[in-house]
PDB file of N, CA and C in Angstrom:
ATOM      1  N   UNK A   1       0.841  -1.175   0.000  1.00  0.00           N
ATOM      2  CA  UNK A   1       0.000   0.000   0.000  1.00  0.00           C
ATOM      3  C   UNK A   1       0.887   1.239   0.000  1.00  0.00           C
ATOM      4  N   UNK A   2       0.431   2.221  -0.728  1.00  0.00           N
ATOM      5  CA  UNK A   2       1.122   3.509  -0.780  1.00  0.00           C
ATOM      6  C   UNK A   2       0.127   4.571  -0.334  1.00  0.00           C
ATOM      7  N   UNK A   3       0.480   5.300   0.689  1.00  0.00           N
ATOM      8  CA  UNK A   3      -0.375   6.365   1.207  1.00  0.00           C
ATOM      9  C   UNK A   3       0.231   7.704   0.802  1.00  0.00           C
ATOM     10  N   UNK A   4      -0.512   8.477   0.036  1.00  0.00           N
ATOM     11  CA  UNK A   4      -0.051   9.795  -0.396  1.00  0.00           C
ATOM     12  C   UNK A   4      -0.817  10.836   0.414  1.00  0.00           C
ATOM     13  N   UNK A   5      -0.092  11.540   1.267  1.00  0.00           N
ATOM     14  CA  UNK A   5      -0.755  12.575   2.063  1.00  0.00           C
ATOM     15  C   UNK A   5      -1.159  13.739   1.168  1.00  0.00           C
ATOM     16  N   UNK A   6      -1.926  14.649   1.726  1.00  0.00           N
ATOM     17  CA  UNK A   6      -2.520  15.730   0.943  1.00  0.00           C
ATOM     18  C   UNK A   6      -1.538  16.500   0.079  1.00  0.00           C
ATOM     19  N   UNK A   7      -1.861  16.573  -1.187  1.00  0.00           N
ATOM     20  CA  UNK A   7      -1.075  17.326  -2.156  1.00  0.00           C
ATOM     21  C   UNK A   7      -1.950  18.457  -2.687  1.00  0.00           C
ATOM     22  N   UNK A   8      -1.379  19.643  -2.748  1.00  0.00           N
ATOM     23  CA  UNK A   8      -2.130  20.804  -3.218  1.00  0.00           C
ATOM     24  C   UNK A   8      -1.467  21.356  -4.479  1.00  0.00           C
ATOM     25  N   UNK A   9      -1.925  22.505  -4.892  1.00  0.00           N
ATOM     26  CA  UNK A   9      -1.424  23.103  -6.128  1.00  0.00           C
ATOM     27  C   UNK A   9      -0.142  23.874  -5.930  1.00  0.00           C
ATOM     28  N   UNK A  10       0.891  23.193  -5.479  1.00  0.00           N
ATOM     29  CA  UNK A  10       2.184  23.837  -5.276  1.00  0.00           C
ATOM     30  C   UNK A  10       3.262  23.142  -6.096  1.00  0.00           C
ATOM     31  N   UNK A  11       4.277  23.901  -6.449  1.00  0.00           N
ATOM     32  CA  UNK A  11       5.396  23.385  -7.235  1.00  0.00           C
ATOM     33  C   UNK A  11       6.432  22.750  -6.308  1.00  0.00           C
ATOM     34  N   UNK A  12       7.468  22.170  -6.908  1.00  0.00           N
ATOM     35  CA  UNK A  12       8.515  21.498  -6.132  1.00  0.00           C
ATOM     36  C   UNK A  12       9.197  22.445  -5.146  1.00  0.00           C
ATOM     37  N   UNK A  13       9.233  23.739  -5.463  1.00  0.00           N
ATOM     38  CA  UNK A  13       9.854  24.696  -4.542  1.00  0.00           C
ATOM     39  C   UNK A  13       8.863  25.275  -3.526  1.00  0.00           C
ATOM     40  N   UNK A  14       7.648  24.720  -3.492  1.00  0.00           N
ATOM     41  CA  UNK A  14       6.676  25.102  -2.482  1.00  0.00           C
ATOM     42  C   UNK A  14       5.791  26.286  -2.815  1.00  0.00           C
ATOM     43  N   UNK A  15       5.896  26.798  -4.015  1.00  0.00           N
ATOM     44  CA  UNK A  15       5.071  27.943  -4.406  1.00  0.00           C
ATOM     45  C   UNK A  15       3.740  27.485  -4.985  1.00  0.00           C
ATOM     46  N   UNK A  16       2.692  28.192  -4.630  1.00  0.00           N
ATOM     47  CA  UNK A  16       1.375  27.904  -5.187  1.00  0.00           C
ATOM     48  C   UNK A  16       1.374  28.282  -6.661  1.00  0.00           C
ATOM     49  N   UNK A  17       0.843  27.393  -7.497  1.00  0.00           N
ATOM     50  CA  UNK A  17       0.826  27.675  -8.936  1.00  0.00           C
ATOM     51  C   UNK A  17      -0.087  28.864  -9.211  1.00  0.00           C
ATOM     52  N   UNK A  18       0.293  29.690 -10.191  1.00  0.00           N
ATOM     53  CA  UNK A  18      -0.583  30.804 -10.553  1.00  0.00           C
ATOM     54  C   UNK A  18      -1.820  30.292 -11.284  1.00  0.00           C
ATOM     55  N   UNK A  19      -2.834  31.108 -11.316  1.00  0.00           N
ATOM     56  CA  UNK A  19      -4.061  30.722 -11.997  1.00  0.00           C
ATOM     57  C   UNK A  19      -5.133  30.379 -10.988  1.00  0.00           C
ATOM     58  N   UNK A  20      -6.143  29.726 -11.456  1.00  0.00           N
ATOM     59  CA  UNK A  20      -7.296  29.442 -10.619  1.00  0.00           C
ATOM     60  C   UNK A  20      -7.383  28.012 -10.144  1.00  0.00           C
ATOM     61  N   UNK A  21      -8.584  27.614  -9.842  1.00  0.00           N
ATOM     62  CA  UNK A  21      -8.864  26.306  -9.272  1.00  0.00           C
ATOM     63  C   UNK A  21      -8.365  25.166 -10.153  1.00  0.00           C
ATOM     64  N   UNK A  22      -8.656  25.224 -11.444  1.00  0.00           N
ATOM     65  CA  UNK A  22      -8.283  24.134 -12.348  1.00  0.00           C
ATOM     66  C   UNK A  22      -6.770  23.950 -12.406  1.00  0.00           C
ATOM     67  N   UNK A  23      -6.024  25.041 -12.457  1.00  0.00           N
ATOM     68  CA  UNK A  23      -4.557  24.946 -12.485  1.00  0.00           C
ATOM     69  C   UNK A  23      -4.033  24.341 -11.186  1.00  0.00           C
ATOM     70  N   UNK A  24      -4.593  24.766 -10.057  1.00  0.00           N
ATOM     71  CA  UNK A  24      -4.176  24.188  -8.778  1.00  0.00           C
ATOM     72  C   UNK A  24      -4.535  22.704  -8.709  1.00  0.00           C
ATOM     73  N   UNK A  25      -5.705  22.354  -9.210  1.00  0.00           N
ATOM     74  CA  UNK A  25      -6.117  20.953  -9.205  1.00  0.00           C
ATOM     75  C   UNK A  25      -5.214  20.080 -10.050  1.00  0.00           C
ATOM     76  N   UNK A  26      -4.866  20.566 -11.224  1.00  0.00           N
ATOM     77  CA  UNK A  26      -3.953  19.800 -12.088  1.00  0.00           C
ATOM     78  C   UNK A  26      -2.611  19.596 -11.394  1.00  0.00           C
ATOM     79  N   UNK A  27      -2.104  20.649 -10.764  1.00  0.00           N
ATOM     80  CA  UNK A  27      -0.819  20.521 -10.076  1.00  0.00           C
ATOM     81  C   UNK A  27      -0.923  19.554  -8.902  1.00  0.00           C
ATOM     82  N   UNK A  28      -2.028  19.591  -8.181  1.00  0.00           N
ATOM     83  CA  UNK A  28      -2.215  18.662  -7.060  1.00  0.00           C
ATOM     84  C   UNK A  28      -2.184  17.220  -7.551  1.00  0.00           C
ATOM     85  N   UNK A  29      -2.895  16.926  -8.638  1.00  0.00           N
ATOM     86  CA  UNK A  29      -2.876  15.566  -9.182  1.00  0.00           C
ATOM     87  C   UNK A  29      -1.495  15.211  -9.730  1.00  0.00           C
ATOM     88  N   UNK A  30      -0.797  16.165 -10.342  1.00  0.00           N
ATOM     89  CA  UNK A  30       0.574  15.884 -10.804  1.00  0.00           C
ATOM     90  C   UNK A  30       1.480  15.568  -9.619  1.00  0.00           C
ATOM     91  N   UNK A  31       1.285  16.266  -8.512  1.00  0.00           N
ATOM     92  CA  UNK A  31       2.080  15.981  -7.317  1.00  0.00           C
ATOM     93  C   UNK A  31       1.801  14.577  -6.795  1.00  0.00           C
ATOM     94  N   UNK A  32       0.538  14.170  -6.794  1.00  0.00           N
ATOM     95  CA  UNK A  32       0.198  12.794  -6.411  1.00  0.00           C
ATOM     96  C   UNK A  32       0.900  11.822  -7.349  1.00  0.00           C
ATOM     97  N   UNK A  33       0.857  12.116  -8.641  1.00  0.00           N
ATOM     98  CA  UNK A  33       1.500  11.256  -9.642  1.00  0.00           C
ATOM     99  C   UNK A  33       3.001  11.145  -9.395  1.00  0.00           C
ATOM    100  N   UNK A  34       3.646  12.242  -9.028  1.00  0.00           N
ATOM    101  CA  UNK A  34       5.084  12.244  -8.749  1.00  0.00           C
ATOM    102  C   UNK A  34       5.414  11.371  -7.541  1.00  0.00           C
ATOM    103  N   UNK A  35       4.625  11.485  -6.491  1.00  0.00           N
ATOM    104  CA  UNK A  35       4.841  10.668  -5.290  1.00  0.00           C
ATOM    105  C   UNK A  35       4.668   9.190  -5.623  1.00  0.00           C
ATOM    106  N   UNK A  36       3.615   8.869  -6.365  1.00  0.00           N
ATOM    107  CA  UNK A  36       3.379   7.469  -6.741  1.00  0.00           C
ATOM    108  C   UNK A  36       4.517   6.932  -7.602  1.00  0.00           C
ATOM    109  N   UNK A  37       4.991   7.727  -8.547  1.00  0.00           N
ATOM    110  CA  UNK A  37       6.086   7.291  -9.423  1.00  0.00           C
ATOM    111  C   UNK A  37       7.342   6.985  -8.606  1.00  0.00           C
ATOM    112  N   UNK A  38       7.602   7.773  -7.581  1.00  0.00           N
ATOM    113  CA  UNK A  38       8.768   7.527  -6.728  1.00  0.00           C
ATOM    114  C   UNK A  38       8.659   6.192  -6.003  1.00  0.00           C
ATOM    115  N   UNK A  39       7.431   5.722  -5.816  1.00  0.00           N
ATOM    116  CA  UNK A  39       7.196   4.429  -5.161  1.00  0.00           C
ATOM    117  C   UNK A  39       6.981   3.305  -6.173  1.00  0.00           C
ATOM    118  N   UNK A  40       7.163   3.601  -7.459  1.00  0.00           N
ATOM    119  CA  UNK A  40       7.007   2.584  -8.493  1.00  0.00           C
ATOM    120  C   UNK A  40       5.570   2.344  -8.911  1.00  0.00           C
ATOM    121  N   UNK A  41       4.695   3.294  -8.660  1.00  0.00           N
ATOM    122  CA  UNK A  41       3.275   3.143  -8.997  1.00  0.00           C
ATOM    123  C   UNK A  41       2.831   4.291  -9.900  1.00  0.00           C
ATOM    124  N   UNK A  42       1.552   4.275 -10.260  1.00  0.00           N
ATOM    125  CA  UNK A  42       1.000   5.315 -11.132  1.00  0.00           C
ATOM    126  C   UNK A  42      -0.409   5.675 -10.669  1.00  0.00           C
ATOM    127  N   UNK A  43      -0.987   6.665 -11.309  1.00  0.00           N
ATOM    128  CA  UNK A  43      -2.357   7.061 -10.978  1.00  0.00           C
ATOM    129  C   UNK A  43      -3.333   5.905 -11.162  1.00  0.00           C
ATOM    130  N   UNK A  44      -3.052   5.012 -12.091  1.00  0.00           N
ATOM    131  CA  UNK A  44      -3.911   3.857 -12.328  1.00  0.00           C
ATOM    132  C   UNK A  44      -3.924   2.859 -11.187  1.00  0.00           C
ATOM    133  N   UNK A  45      -2.983   2.985 -10.252  1.00  0.00           N
ATOM    134  CA  UNK A  45      -2.915   2.089  -9.099  1.00  0.00           C
ATOM    135  C   UNK A  45      -3.697   2.610  -7.892  1.00  0.00           C
ATOM    136  N   UNK A  46      -4.282   3.800  -8.018  1.00  0.00           N
ATOM    137  CA  UNK A  46      -5.041   4.383  -6.909  1.00  0.00           C
ATOM    138  C   UNK A  46      -6.316   3.575  -6.668  1.00  0.00           C
ATOM    139  N   UNK A  47      -6.558   3.244  -5.404  1.00  0.00           N
ATOM    140  CA  UNK A  47      -7.792   2.541  -5.030  1.00  0.00           C
ATOM    141  C   UNK A  47      -8.744   3.441  -4.243  1.00  0.00           C
ATOM    142  N   UNK A  48      -8.223   4.527  -3.701  1.00  0.00           N
ATOM    143  CA  UNK A  48      -9.069   5.482  -2.982  1.00  0.00           C
ATOM    144  C   UNK A  48      -8.462   6.874  -3.095  1.00  0.00           C
ATOM    145  N   UNK A  49      -9.302   7.853  -3.357  1.00  0.00           N
ATOM    146  CA  UNK A  49      -8.844   9.232  -3.460  1.00  0.00           C
ATOM    147  C   UNK A  49      -9.768  10.121  -2.636  1.00  0.00           C
ATOM    148  N   UNK A  50      -9.162  11.082  -1.956  1.00  0.00           N
ATOM    149  CA  UNK A  50      -9.919  12.086  -1.217  1.00  0.00           C
ATOM    150  C   UNK A  50      -9.614  13.447  -1.809  1.00  0.00           C
ATOM    151  N   UNK A  51     -10.648  14.194  -2.133  1.00  0.00           N
ATOM    152  CA  UNK A  51     -10.481  15.518  -2.725  1.00  0.00           C
ATOM    153  C   UNK A  51     -11.171  16.519  -1.804  1.00  0.00           C
ATOM    154  N   UNK A  52     -10.421  17.516  -1.371  1.00  0.00           N
ATOM    155  CA  UNK A  52     -10.918  18.534  -0.454  1.00  0.00           C
ATOM    156  C   UNK A  52     -10.917  19.874  -1.176  1.00  0.00           C
ATOM    157  N   UNK A  53     -12.047  20.541  -1.204  1.00  0.00           N
ATOM    158  CA  UNK A  53     -12.160  21.825  -1.900  1.00  0.00           C
ATOM    159  C   UNK A  53     -12.746  22.866  -0.953  1.00  0.00           C
ATOM    160  N   UNK A  54     -12.389  24.119  -1.201  1.00  0.00           N
ATOM    161  CA  UNK A  54     -12.882  25.195  -0.341  1.00  0.00           C
ATOM    162  C   UNK A  54     -14.230  25.736  -0.783  1.00  0.00           C
ATOM    163  N   UNK A  55     -14.604  25.540  -2.040  1.00  0.00           N
ATOM    164  CA  UNK A  55     -15.892  26.055  -2.520  1.00  0.00           C
ATOM    165  C   UNK A  55     -16.496  25.058  -3.500  1.00  0.00           C
ATOM    166  N   UNK A  56     -17.299  24.159  -2.979  1.00  0.00           N
ATOM    167  CA  UNK A  56     -17.891  23.090  -3.790  1.00  0.00           C
ATOM    168  C   UNK A  56     -18.791  23.648  -4.883  1.00  0.00           C
ATOM    169  N   UNK A  57     -19.662  24.573  -4.535  1.00  0.00           N
ATOM    170  CA  UNK A  57     -20.634  25.082  -5.504  1.00  0.00           C
ATOM    171  C   UNK A  57     -19.949  25.724  -6.706  1.00  0.00           C
ATOM    172  N   UNK A  58     -18.890  26.459  -6.466  1.00  0.00           N
ATOM    173  CA  UNK A  58     -18.205  27.157  -7.553  1.00  0.00           C
ATOM    174  C   UNK A  58     -17.310  26.243  -8.377  1.00  0.00           C
ATOM    175  N   UNK A  59     -16.895  25.102  -7.813  1.00  0.00           N
ATOM    176  CA  UNK A  59     -15.855  24.304  -8.464  1.00  0.00           C
ATOM    177  C   UNK A  59     -16.225  22.864  -8.775  1.00  0.00           C
ATOM    178  N   UNK A  60     -17.460  22.468  -8.566  1.00  0.00           N
ATOM    179  CA  UNK A  60     -17.832  21.071  -8.787  1.00  0.00           C
ATOM    180  C   UNK A  60     -17.563  20.624 -10.220  1.00  0.00           C
ATOM    181  N   UNK A  61     -17.885  21.437 -11.206  1.00  0.00           N
ATOM    182  CA  UNK A  61     -17.651  21.029 -12.600  1.00  0.00           C
ATOM    183  C   UNK A  61     -16.162  20.861 -12.882  1.00  0.00           C
ATOM    184  N   UNK A  62     -15.314  21.678 -12.261  1.00  0.00           N
ATOM    185  CA  UNK A  62     -13.868  21.536 -12.440  1.00  0.00           C
ATOM    186  C   UNK A  62     -13.355  20.267 -11.763  1.00  0.00           C
ATOM    187  N   UNK A  63     -13.910  19.923 -10.608  1.00  0.00           N
ATOM    188  CA  UNK A  63     -13.519  18.677  -9.938  1.00  0.00           C
ATOM    189  C   UNK A  63     -13.867  17.487 -10.822  1.00  0.00           C
ATOM    190  N   UNK A  64     -15.050  17.500 -11.404  1.00  0.00           N
ATOM    191  CA  UNK A  64     -15.459  16.417 -12.304  1.00  0.00           C
ATOM    192  C   UNK A  64     -14.511  16.334 -13.492  1.00  0.00           C
ATOM    193  N   UNK A  65     -14.113  17.479 -14.038  1.00  0.00           N
ATOM    194  CA  UNK A  65     -13.166  17.498 -15.161  1.00  0.00           C
ATOM    195  C   UNK A  65     -11.803  16.958 -14.741  1.00  0.00           C
ATOM    196  N   UNK A  66     -11.336  17.318 -13.559  1.00  0.00           N
ATOM    197  CA  UNK A  66     -10.047  16.816 -13.067  1.00  0.00           C
ATOM    198  C   UNK A  66     -10.083  15.308 -12.875  1.00  0.00           C
ATOM    199  N   UNK A  67     -11.172  14.804 -12.310  1.00  0.00           N
ATOM    200  CA  UNK A  67     -11.291  13.354 -12.129  1.00  0.00           C
ATOM    201  C   UNK A  67     -11.257  12.651 -13.478  1.00  0.00           C
ATOM    202  N   UNK A  68     -11.931  13.201 -14.466  1.00  0.00           N
ATOM    203  CA  UNK A  68     -11.930  12.589 -15.803  1.00  0.00           C
ATOM    204  C   UNK A  68     -10.549  12.655 -16.445  1.00  0.00           C
ATOM    205  N   UNK A  69      -9.811  13.708 -16.167  1.00  0.00           N
ATOM    206  CA  UNK A  69      -8.477  13.887 -16.753  1.00  0.00           C
ATOM    207  C   UNK A  69      -7.427  12.967 -16.129  1.00  0.00           C
ATOM    208  N   UNK A  70      -7.518  12.737 -14.824  1.00  0.00           N
ATOM    209  CA  UNK A  70      -6.442  12.031 -14.131  1.00  0.00           C
ATOM    210  C   UNK A  70      -6.781  10.621 -13.657  1.00  0.00           C
ATOM    211  N   UNK A  71      -8.044  10.272 -13.526  1.00  0.00           N
ATOM    212  CA  UNK A  71      -8.422   8.953 -13.023  1.00  0.00           C
ATOM    213  C   UNK A  71      -9.045   8.131 -14.139  1.00  0.00           C
ATOM    214  N   UNK A  72      -8.744   6.839 -14.145  1.00  0.00           N
ATOM    215  CA  UNK A  72      -9.238   5.958 -15.204  1.00  0.00           C
ATOM    216  C   UNK A  72      -9.956   4.753 -14.602  1.00  0.00           C
ATOM    217  N   UNK A  73     -10.677   4.053 -15.448  1.00  0.00           N
ATOM    218  CA  UNK A  73     -11.362   2.824 -15.023  1.00  0.00           C
ATOM    219  C   UNK A  73     -10.346   1.737 -14.736  1.00  0.00           C
ATOM    220  N   UNK A  74     -10.583   0.911 -13.761  1.00  0.00           N
ATOM    221  CA  UNK A  74     -11.692   0.981 -12.817  1.00  0.00           C
ATOM    222  C   UNK A  74     -11.457   2.140 -11.847  1.00  0.00           C
ATOM    223  N   UNK A  75     -12.454   2.995 -11.719  1.00  0.00           N
ATOM    224  CA  UNK A  75     -12.305   4.196 -10.905  1.00  0.00           C
ATOM    225  C   UNK A  75     -12.131   3.852  -9.431  1.00  0.00           C
ATOM    226  N   UNK A  76     -11.286   4.617  -8.740  1.00  0.00           N
ATOM    227  CA  UNK A  76     -11.100   4.369  -7.308  1.00  0.00           C
ATOM    228  C   UNK A  76     -12.303   4.860  -6.508  1.00  0.00           C
ATOM    229  N   UNK A  77     -12.415   4.360  -5.294  1.00  0.00           N
ATOM    230  CA  UNK A  77     -13.378   4.942  -4.362  1.00  0.00           C
ATOM    231  C   UNK A  77     -13.004   6.413  -4.209  1.00  0.00           C
ATOM    232  N   UNK A  78     -13.995   7.266  -4.122  1.00  0.00           N
ATOM    233  CA  UNK A  78     -13.746   8.702  -4.212  1.00  0.00           C
ATOM    234  C   UNK A  78     -14.578   9.442  -3.172  1.00  0.00           C
ATOM    235  N   UNK A  79     -13.910  10.255  -2.365  1.00  0.00           N
ATOM    236  CA  UNK A  79     -14.606  11.110  -1.416  1.00  0.00           C
ATOM    237  C   UNK A  79     -14.309  12.553  -1.780  1.00  0.00           C
ATOM    238  N   UNK A  80     -15.345  13.354  -1.898  1.00  0.00           N
ATOM    239  CA  UNK A  80     -15.218  14.777  -2.202  1.00  0.00           C
ATOM    240  C   UNK A  80     -15.841  15.555  -1.053  1.00  0.00           C
ATOM    241  N   UNK A  81     -15.036  16.402  -0.413  1.00  0.00           N
ATOM    242  CA  UNK A  81     -15.506  17.156   0.748  1.00  0.00           C
ATOM    243  C   UNK A  81     -15.220  18.640   0.583  1.00  0.00           C
ATOM    244  N   UNK A  82     -16.162  19.456   1.025  1.00  0.00           N
ATOM    245  CA  UNK A  82     -15.915  20.890   1.109  1.00  0.00           C
ATOM    246  C   UNK A  82     -15.380  21.186   2.505  1.00  0.00           C
ATOM    247  N   UNK A  83     -14.318  21.988   2.559  1.00  0.00           N
ATOM    248  CA  UNK A  83     -13.703  22.356   3.831  1.00  0.00           C
ATOM    249  C   UNK A  83     -13.658  23.879   3.943  1.00  0.00           C
ATOM    250  N   UNK A  84     -13.570  24.376   5.158  1.00  0.00           N
ATOM    251  CA  UNK A  84     -13.543  25.827   5.348  1.00  0.00           C
ATOM    252  C   UNK A  84     -12.175  26.423   5.058  1.00  0.00           C
ATOM    253  N   UNK A  85     -11.121  25.620   5.179  1.00  0.00           N
ATOM    254  CA  UNK A  85      -9.767  26.113   4.933  1.00  0.00           C
ATOM    255  C   UNK A  85      -8.844  24.938   4.651  1.00  0.00           C
ATOM    256  N   UNK A  86      -7.736  25.241   3.985  1.00  0.00           N
ATOM    257  CA  UNK A  86      -6.655  24.272   3.779  1.00  0.00           C
ATOM    258  C   UNK A  86      -5.411  24.829   4.466  1.00  0.00           C
ATOM    259  N   UNK A  87      -4.283  24.138   4.384  1.00  0.00           N
ATOM    260  CA  UNK A  87      -3.084  24.513   5.135  1.00  0.00           C
ATOM    261  C   UNK A  87      -2.549  25.900   4.783  1.00  0.00           C
ATOM    262  N   UNK A  88      -2.736  26.325   3.546  1.00  0.00           N
ATOM    263  CA  UNK A  88      -2.306  27.658   3.119  1.00  0.00           C
ATOM    264  C   UNK A  88      -3.533  28.432   2.646  1.00  0.00           C
ATOM    265  N   UNK A  89      -3.605  29.717   2.930  1.00  0.00           N
ATOM    266  CA  UNK A  89      -4.812  30.470   2.603  1.00  0.00           C
ATOM    267  C   UNK A  89      -5.113  30.581   1.110  1.00  0.00           C
ATOM    268  N   UNK A  90      -4.098  30.439   0.256  1.00  0.00           N
ATOM    269  CA  UNK A  90      -4.345  30.548  -1.188  1.00  0.00           C
ATOM    270  C   UNK A  90      -4.623  29.199  -1.849  1.00  0.00           C
ATOM    271  N   UNK A  91      -4.533  28.106  -1.110  1.00  0.00           N
ATOM    272  CA  UNK A  91      -4.864  26.794  -1.679  1.00  0.00           C
ATOM    273  C   UNK A  91      -6.373  26.663  -1.811  1.00  0.00           C
ATOM    274  N   UNK A  92      -6.812  26.105  -2.944  1.00  0.00           N
ATOM    275  CA  UNK A  92      -8.233  25.916  -3.196  1.00  0.00           C
ATOM    276  C   UNK A  92      -8.639  24.443  -3.226  1.00  0.00           C
ATOM    277  N   UNK A  93      -7.648  23.549  -3.388  1.00  0.00           N
ATOM    278  CA  UNK A  93      -7.924  22.117  -3.513  1.00  0.00           C
ATOM    279  C   UNK A  93      -6.750  21.327  -2.946  1.00  0.00           C
ATOM    280  N   UNK A  94      -7.057  20.182  -2.365  1.00  0.00           N
ATOM    281  CA  UNK A  94      -6.033  19.260  -1.873  1.00  0.00           C
ATOM    282  C   UNK A  94      -6.493  17.844  -2.205  1.00  0.00           C
ATOM    283  N   UNK A  95      -5.534  17.004  -2.602  1.00  0.00           N
ATOM    284  CA  UNK A  95      -5.844  15.635  -3.018  1.00  0.00           C
ATOM    285  C   UNK A  95      -4.964  14.670  -2.228  1.00  0.00           C
ATOM    286  N   UNK A  96      -5.585  13.635  -1.670  1.00  0.00           N
ATOM    287  CA  UNK A  96      -4.836  12.558  -1.024  1.00  0.00           C
ATOM    288  C   UNK A  96      -5.244  11.251  -1.685  1.00  0.00           C
ATOM    289  N   UNK A  97      -4.384  10.248  -1.585  1.00  0.00           N
ATOM    290  CA  UNK A  97      -4.687   8.993  -2.279  1.00  0.00           C
ATOM    291  C   UNK A  97      -4.083   7.799  -1.553  1.00  0.00           C
ATOM    292  N   UNK A  98      -4.702   6.657  -1.802  1.00  0.00           N
ATOM    293  CA  UNK A  98      -4.166   5.364  -1.386  1.00  0.00           C
ATOM    294  C   UNK A  98      -4.064   4.531  -2.654  1.00  0.00           C
ATOM    295  N   UNK A  99      -2.906   3.922  -2.852  1.00  0.00           N
ATOM    296  CA  UNK A  99      -2.687   3.109  -4.047  1.00  0.00           C
ATOM    297  C   UNK A  99      -2.137   1.746  -3.652  1.00  0.00           C
ATOM    298  N   UNK A 100      -2.398   0.776  -4.492  1.00  0.00           N
ATOM    299  CA  UNK A 100      -1.797  -0.544  -4.335  1.00  0.00           C
ATOM    300  C   UNK A 100      -0.524  -0.575  -5.159  1.00  0.00           C
ATOM    301  N   UNK A 101       0.570  -0.892  -4.514  1.00  0.00           N
ATOM    302  CA  UNK A 101       1.835  -0.982  -5.233  1.00  0.00           C
ATOM    303  C   UNK A 101       1.776  -2.148  -6.209  1.00  0.00           C
ATOM    304  N   UNK A 102       2.301  -1.950  -7.417  1.00  0.00           N
ATOM    305  CA  UNK A 102       2.325  -3.071  -8.369  1.00  0.00           C
ATOM    306  C   UNK A 102       3.154  -4.219  -7.803  1.00  0.00           C
ATOM    307  N   UNK A 103       2.735  -5.419  -8.117  1.00  0.00           N
ATOM    308  CA  UNK A 103       3.505  -6.593  -7.672  1.00  0.00           C
ATOM    309  C   UNK A 103       4.822  -6.650  -8.422  1.00  0.00           C
ATOM    310  N   UNK A 104       5.843  -6.949  -7.680  1.00  0.00           N
ATOM    311  CA  UNK A 104       7.159  -7.111  -8.294  1.00  0.00           C
ATOM    312  C   UNK A 104       7.399  -8.601  -8.496  1.00  0.00           C
ATOM    313  N   UNK A 105       7.902  -8.941  -9.643  1.00  0.00           N
ATOM    314  CA  UNK A 105       8.175 -10.341  -9.957  1.00  0.00           C
ATOM    315  C   UNK A 105       9.510 -10.729  -9.330  1.00  0.00           C
ATOM    316  N   UNK A 106       9.502 -11.797  -8.551  1.00  0.00           N
ATOM    317  CA  UNK A 106      10.740 -12.285  -7.939  1.00  0.00           C
ATOM    318  C   UNK A 106      11.637 -12.876  -9.013  1.00  0.00           C
ATOM    319  N   UNK A 107      12.910 -12.648  -8.861  1.00  0.00           N
ATOM    320  CA  UNK A 107      13.864 -13.175  -9.849  1.00  0.00           C
ATOM    321  C   UNK A 107      14.587 -14.373  -9.325  1.00  0.00           C
TER     322      UNK A 107
END
C-alpha cells in the first residue's frame, strides 16, 4: 500500500501555482502522480482518493473534469468534501490517495 498525504497546487519549490482552481487541481494531481512514481506506482494504481475543496458550488464542474483527466477505469473509491480552509490560505484544492503498489516479480 502507498499512502499519499494531501497534495495541493504547489510546485517542487513550495510555491502555489498561478491561476485558478483548475490549475491548482492539475498541479495537485501531478504531485500525487510524482509521489506514486517515486514508489514505483501510477495514478492507475489508486484505489481510494480524497479531494478537499474550499468552494464546492463554484468548483464542482472543475472537480469532475479533473477526475476525468487524471483517473481511469476501474475508478477508485472517491470522497469529495468541502472544507472551510486548507493549510495555506491561497490553496483551493487538496488531493490525497491510497494506491496498491504493483507486484514485483521475484527473480
